[in-house]
CSV table of C-alpha atoms in Angstrom, one decimal:
chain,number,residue,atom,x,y,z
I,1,UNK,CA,-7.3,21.4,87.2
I,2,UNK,CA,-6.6,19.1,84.3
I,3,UNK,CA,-4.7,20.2,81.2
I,4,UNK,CA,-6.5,20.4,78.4
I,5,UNK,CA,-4.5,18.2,75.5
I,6,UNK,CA,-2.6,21.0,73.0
I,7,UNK,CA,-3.0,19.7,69.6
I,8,UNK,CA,0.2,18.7,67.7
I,9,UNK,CA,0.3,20.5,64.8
I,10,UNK,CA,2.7,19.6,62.3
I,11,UNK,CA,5.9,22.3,61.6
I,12,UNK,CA,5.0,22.0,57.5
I,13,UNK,CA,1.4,23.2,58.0
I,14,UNK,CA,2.3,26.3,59.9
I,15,UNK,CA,5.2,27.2,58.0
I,16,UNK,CA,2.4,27.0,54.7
I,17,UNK,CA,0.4,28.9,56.6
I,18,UNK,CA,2.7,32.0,57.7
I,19,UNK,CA,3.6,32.2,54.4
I,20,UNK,CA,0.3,32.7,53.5
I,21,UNK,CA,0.4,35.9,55.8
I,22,UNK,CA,1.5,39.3,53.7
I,23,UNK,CA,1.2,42.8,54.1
I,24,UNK,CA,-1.9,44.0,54.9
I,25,UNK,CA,-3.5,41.6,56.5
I,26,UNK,CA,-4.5,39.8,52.6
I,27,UNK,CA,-4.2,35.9,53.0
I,28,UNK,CA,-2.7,34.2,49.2
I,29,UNK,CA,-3.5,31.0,48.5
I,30,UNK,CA,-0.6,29.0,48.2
I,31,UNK,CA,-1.7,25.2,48.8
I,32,UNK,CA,-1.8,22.7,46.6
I,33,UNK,CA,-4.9,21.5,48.2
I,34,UNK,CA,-7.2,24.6,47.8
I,35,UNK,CA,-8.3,25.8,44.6
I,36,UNK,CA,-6.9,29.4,42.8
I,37,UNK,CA,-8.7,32.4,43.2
I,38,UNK,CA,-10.6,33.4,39.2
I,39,UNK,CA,-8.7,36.2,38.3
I,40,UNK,CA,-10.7,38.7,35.7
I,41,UNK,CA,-9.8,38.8,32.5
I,42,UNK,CA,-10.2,41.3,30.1
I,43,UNK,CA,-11.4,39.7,27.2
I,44,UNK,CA,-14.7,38.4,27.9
I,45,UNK,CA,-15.0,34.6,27.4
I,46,UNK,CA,-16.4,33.2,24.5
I,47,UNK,CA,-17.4,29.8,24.7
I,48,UNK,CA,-16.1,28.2,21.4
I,49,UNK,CA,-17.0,24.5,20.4
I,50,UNK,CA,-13.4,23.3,18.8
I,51,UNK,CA,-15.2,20.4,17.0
I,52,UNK,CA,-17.4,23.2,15.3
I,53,UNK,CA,-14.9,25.2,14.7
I,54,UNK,CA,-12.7,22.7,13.0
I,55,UNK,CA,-15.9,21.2,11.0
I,56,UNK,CA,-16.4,24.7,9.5
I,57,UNK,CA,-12.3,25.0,8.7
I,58,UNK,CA,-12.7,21.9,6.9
I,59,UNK,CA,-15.5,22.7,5.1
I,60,UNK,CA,-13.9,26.0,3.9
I,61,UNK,CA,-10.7,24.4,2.7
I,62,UNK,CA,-12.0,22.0,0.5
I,63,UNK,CA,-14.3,24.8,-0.1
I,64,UNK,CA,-11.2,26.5,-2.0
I,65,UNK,CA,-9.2,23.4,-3.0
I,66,UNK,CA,-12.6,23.2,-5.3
I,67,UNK,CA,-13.1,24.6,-9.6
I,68,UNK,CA,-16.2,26.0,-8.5
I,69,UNK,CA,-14.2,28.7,-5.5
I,70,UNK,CA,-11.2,29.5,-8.2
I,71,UNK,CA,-14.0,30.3,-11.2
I,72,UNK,CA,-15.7,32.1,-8.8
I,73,UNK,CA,-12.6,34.1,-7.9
I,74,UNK,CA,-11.4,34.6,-11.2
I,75,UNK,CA,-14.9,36.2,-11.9
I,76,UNK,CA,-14.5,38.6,-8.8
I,77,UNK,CA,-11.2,40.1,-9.4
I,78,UNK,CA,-11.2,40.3,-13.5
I,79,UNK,CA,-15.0,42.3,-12.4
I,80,UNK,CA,-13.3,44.4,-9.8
I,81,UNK,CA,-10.6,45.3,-11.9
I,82,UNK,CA,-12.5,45.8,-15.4
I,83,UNK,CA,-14.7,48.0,-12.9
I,84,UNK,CA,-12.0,50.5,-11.3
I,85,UNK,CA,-9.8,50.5,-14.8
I,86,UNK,CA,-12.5,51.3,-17.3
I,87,UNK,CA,-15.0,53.1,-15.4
I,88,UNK,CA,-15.0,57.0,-14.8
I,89,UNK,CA,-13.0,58.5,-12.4
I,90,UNK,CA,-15.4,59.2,-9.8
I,91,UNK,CA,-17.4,55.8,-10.0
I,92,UNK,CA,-13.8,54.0,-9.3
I,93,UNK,CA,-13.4,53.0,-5.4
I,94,UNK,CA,-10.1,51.2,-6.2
I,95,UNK,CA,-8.3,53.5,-9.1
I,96,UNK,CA,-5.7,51.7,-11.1
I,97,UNK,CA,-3.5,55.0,-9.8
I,98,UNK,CA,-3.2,53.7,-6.4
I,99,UNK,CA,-2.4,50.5,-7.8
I,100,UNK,CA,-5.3,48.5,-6.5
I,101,UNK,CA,-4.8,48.5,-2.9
I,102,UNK,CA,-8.0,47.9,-1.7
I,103,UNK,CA,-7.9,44.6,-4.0
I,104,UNK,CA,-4.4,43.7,-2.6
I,105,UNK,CA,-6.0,44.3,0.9
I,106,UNK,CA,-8.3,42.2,0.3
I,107,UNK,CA,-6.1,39.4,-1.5
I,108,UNK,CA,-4.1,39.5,1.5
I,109,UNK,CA,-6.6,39.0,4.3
I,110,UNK,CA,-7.8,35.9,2.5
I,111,UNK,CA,-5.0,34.7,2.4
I,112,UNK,CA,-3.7,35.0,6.2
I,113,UNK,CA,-7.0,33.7,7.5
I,114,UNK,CA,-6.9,31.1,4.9
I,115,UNK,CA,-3.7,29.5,5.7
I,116,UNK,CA,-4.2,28.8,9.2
I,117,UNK,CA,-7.6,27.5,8.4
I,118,UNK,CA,-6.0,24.6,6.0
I,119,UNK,CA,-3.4,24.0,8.6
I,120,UNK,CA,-6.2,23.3,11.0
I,121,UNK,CA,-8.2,21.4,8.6
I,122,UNK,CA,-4.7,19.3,7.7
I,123,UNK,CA,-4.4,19.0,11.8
I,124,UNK,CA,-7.5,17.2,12.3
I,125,UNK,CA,-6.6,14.8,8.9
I,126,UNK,CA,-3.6,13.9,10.6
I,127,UNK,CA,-5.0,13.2,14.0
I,128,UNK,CA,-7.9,11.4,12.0
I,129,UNK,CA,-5.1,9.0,9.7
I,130,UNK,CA,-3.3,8.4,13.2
I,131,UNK,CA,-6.3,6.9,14.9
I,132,UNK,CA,-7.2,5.0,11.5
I,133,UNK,CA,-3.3,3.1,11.4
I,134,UNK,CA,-4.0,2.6,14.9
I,135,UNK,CA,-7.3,0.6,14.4
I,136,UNK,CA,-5.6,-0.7,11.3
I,137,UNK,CA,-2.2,-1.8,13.3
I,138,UNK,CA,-5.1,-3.6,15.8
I,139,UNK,CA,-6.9,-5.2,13.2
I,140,UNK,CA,-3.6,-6.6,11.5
I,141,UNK,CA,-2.4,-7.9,15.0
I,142,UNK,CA,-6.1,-9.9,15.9
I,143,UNK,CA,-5.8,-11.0,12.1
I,144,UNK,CA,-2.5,-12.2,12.5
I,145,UNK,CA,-3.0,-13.9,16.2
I,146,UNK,CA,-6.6,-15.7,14.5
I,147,UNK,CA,-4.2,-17.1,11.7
I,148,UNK,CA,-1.7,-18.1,14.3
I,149,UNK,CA,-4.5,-19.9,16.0
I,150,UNK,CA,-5.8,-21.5,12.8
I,151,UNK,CA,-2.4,-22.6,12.2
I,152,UNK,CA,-2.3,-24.3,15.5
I,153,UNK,CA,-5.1,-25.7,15.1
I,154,UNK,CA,-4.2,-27.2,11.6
I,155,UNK,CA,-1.2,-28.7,12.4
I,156,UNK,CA,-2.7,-30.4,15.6
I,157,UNK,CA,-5.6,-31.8,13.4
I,158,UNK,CA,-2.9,-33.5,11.3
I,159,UNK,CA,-0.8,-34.8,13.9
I,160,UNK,CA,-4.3,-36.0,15.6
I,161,UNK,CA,-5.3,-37.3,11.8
I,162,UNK,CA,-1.8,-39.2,11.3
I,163,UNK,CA,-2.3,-41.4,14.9
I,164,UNK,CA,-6.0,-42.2,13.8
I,165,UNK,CA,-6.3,-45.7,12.5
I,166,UNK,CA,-7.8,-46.3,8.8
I,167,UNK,CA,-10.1,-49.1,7.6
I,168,UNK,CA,-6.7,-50.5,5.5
I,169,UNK,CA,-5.0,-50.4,8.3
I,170,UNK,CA,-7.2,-52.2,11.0
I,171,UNK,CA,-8.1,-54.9,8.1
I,172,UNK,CA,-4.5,-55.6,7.7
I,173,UNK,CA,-4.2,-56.3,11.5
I,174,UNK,CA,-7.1,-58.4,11.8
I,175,UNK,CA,-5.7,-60.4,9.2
I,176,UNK,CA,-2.0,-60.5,10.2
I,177,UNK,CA,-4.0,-61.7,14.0
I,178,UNK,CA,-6.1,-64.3,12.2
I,179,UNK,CA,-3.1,-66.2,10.4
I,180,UNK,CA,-0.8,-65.7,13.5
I,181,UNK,CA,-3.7,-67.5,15.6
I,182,UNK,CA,-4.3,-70.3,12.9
I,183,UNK,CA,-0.8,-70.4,12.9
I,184,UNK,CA,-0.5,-71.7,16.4
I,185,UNK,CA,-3.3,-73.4,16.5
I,186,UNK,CA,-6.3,-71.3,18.2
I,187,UNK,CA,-8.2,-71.3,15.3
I,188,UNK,CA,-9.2,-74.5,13.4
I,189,UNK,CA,-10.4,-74.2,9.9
I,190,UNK,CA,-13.6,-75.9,9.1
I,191,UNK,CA,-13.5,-78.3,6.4
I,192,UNK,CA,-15.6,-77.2,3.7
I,193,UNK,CA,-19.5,-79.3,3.7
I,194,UNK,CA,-18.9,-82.2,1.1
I,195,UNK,CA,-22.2,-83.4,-0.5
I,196,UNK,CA,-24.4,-86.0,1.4
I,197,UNK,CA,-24.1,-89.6,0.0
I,198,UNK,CA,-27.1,-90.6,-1.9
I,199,UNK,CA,-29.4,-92.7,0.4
I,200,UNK,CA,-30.2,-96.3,-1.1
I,201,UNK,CA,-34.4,-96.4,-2.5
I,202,UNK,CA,-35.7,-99.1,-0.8
């Protein structure tokens, strides 16, 4: 009979696996390479767009960094309290003896779920001037490697300009040539045409 070939297992992979093994027969995942079991949560979850959410914050604190939000304001508490100081008794639902507490309640509310709504709103202004230095740091760096280049290219074109030859000068060497070869006798100067006798009349 042959043997049938026992498969090596490696020592790693059954030491993950008997620690997978717990009381009761209930098999935890521990690897790396399978995914968690969901766990239920309590809460149920709400999907929540952040980038709406921080619009609206934005919107609401320069909503209240506004004249129209402070007039507005200004309107609603001098009303509430005119309203619960000089109205009867029983038509009062914030008396002046309790101090106003409905009206500080109020007050107070506003201004806990205000604050973290400017922070947010400042958050995303800060993230927002980051990425704007950024693209201003990359602008300034192509800006300052095109005026490199120009540069470059400017100081070449004069060095290129200063070996070019002018009309001057290549006048002034065909001349300086055309006495040094009359000089040694290459060139023979014509004498100038004198006028023809006159022929004798017959």
């Amino acid at each position: 009979m042959t043997e049938r070939p026992t498969e090596e297992r490696p020592r790693g992979r059954d030491k993950a696996e008997r620690t997978r093994l717990r009381s009761g027969g209930r098999r935890e995942v521990s690897r790396l390479d399978q995914p968690r079991e969901l766990r239920r949560q309590f809460l149920p979850n709400v999907p929540i767009s952040n980038e709406r959410f921080g619009i609206l914050s934005e919107k609401f604190a320069r909503f209240m960094g506004t004249a129209t939000f402070l007039i507005w304001m200004t309107i609603f508490v001098a009303a509430w309290l005119i309203w619960n100081t000089f109205a009867p008794q029983s038509a009062q639902f914030d008396p002046r003896s309790l101090n106003y507490t409905l009206l500080t309640l109020i007050l107070s509310l506003q201004a806990s779920y205000a604050a973290p709504l400017i922070l947010l709103a400042q958050n995303r202004q800060d993230d927002r001037d980051k990425v704007g230095l950024e693209q201003d740091r990359a602008r300034d760096e192509r800006n300052l490697a095109d005026t490199e280049f120009l540069t470059r290219e400017v100081a070449s074109l004069r060095l290129a300009m200063r070996d070019t030859a002018t009309r001057d000068f290549v006048r002034s060497e065909l001349r300086s040539l055309l006495e040094e070869m009359e000089e040694r006798g290459y060139l023979r100067t014509e004498p100038e045409a004198s006028e023809e006798p006159d022929r004798p009349t017959a």
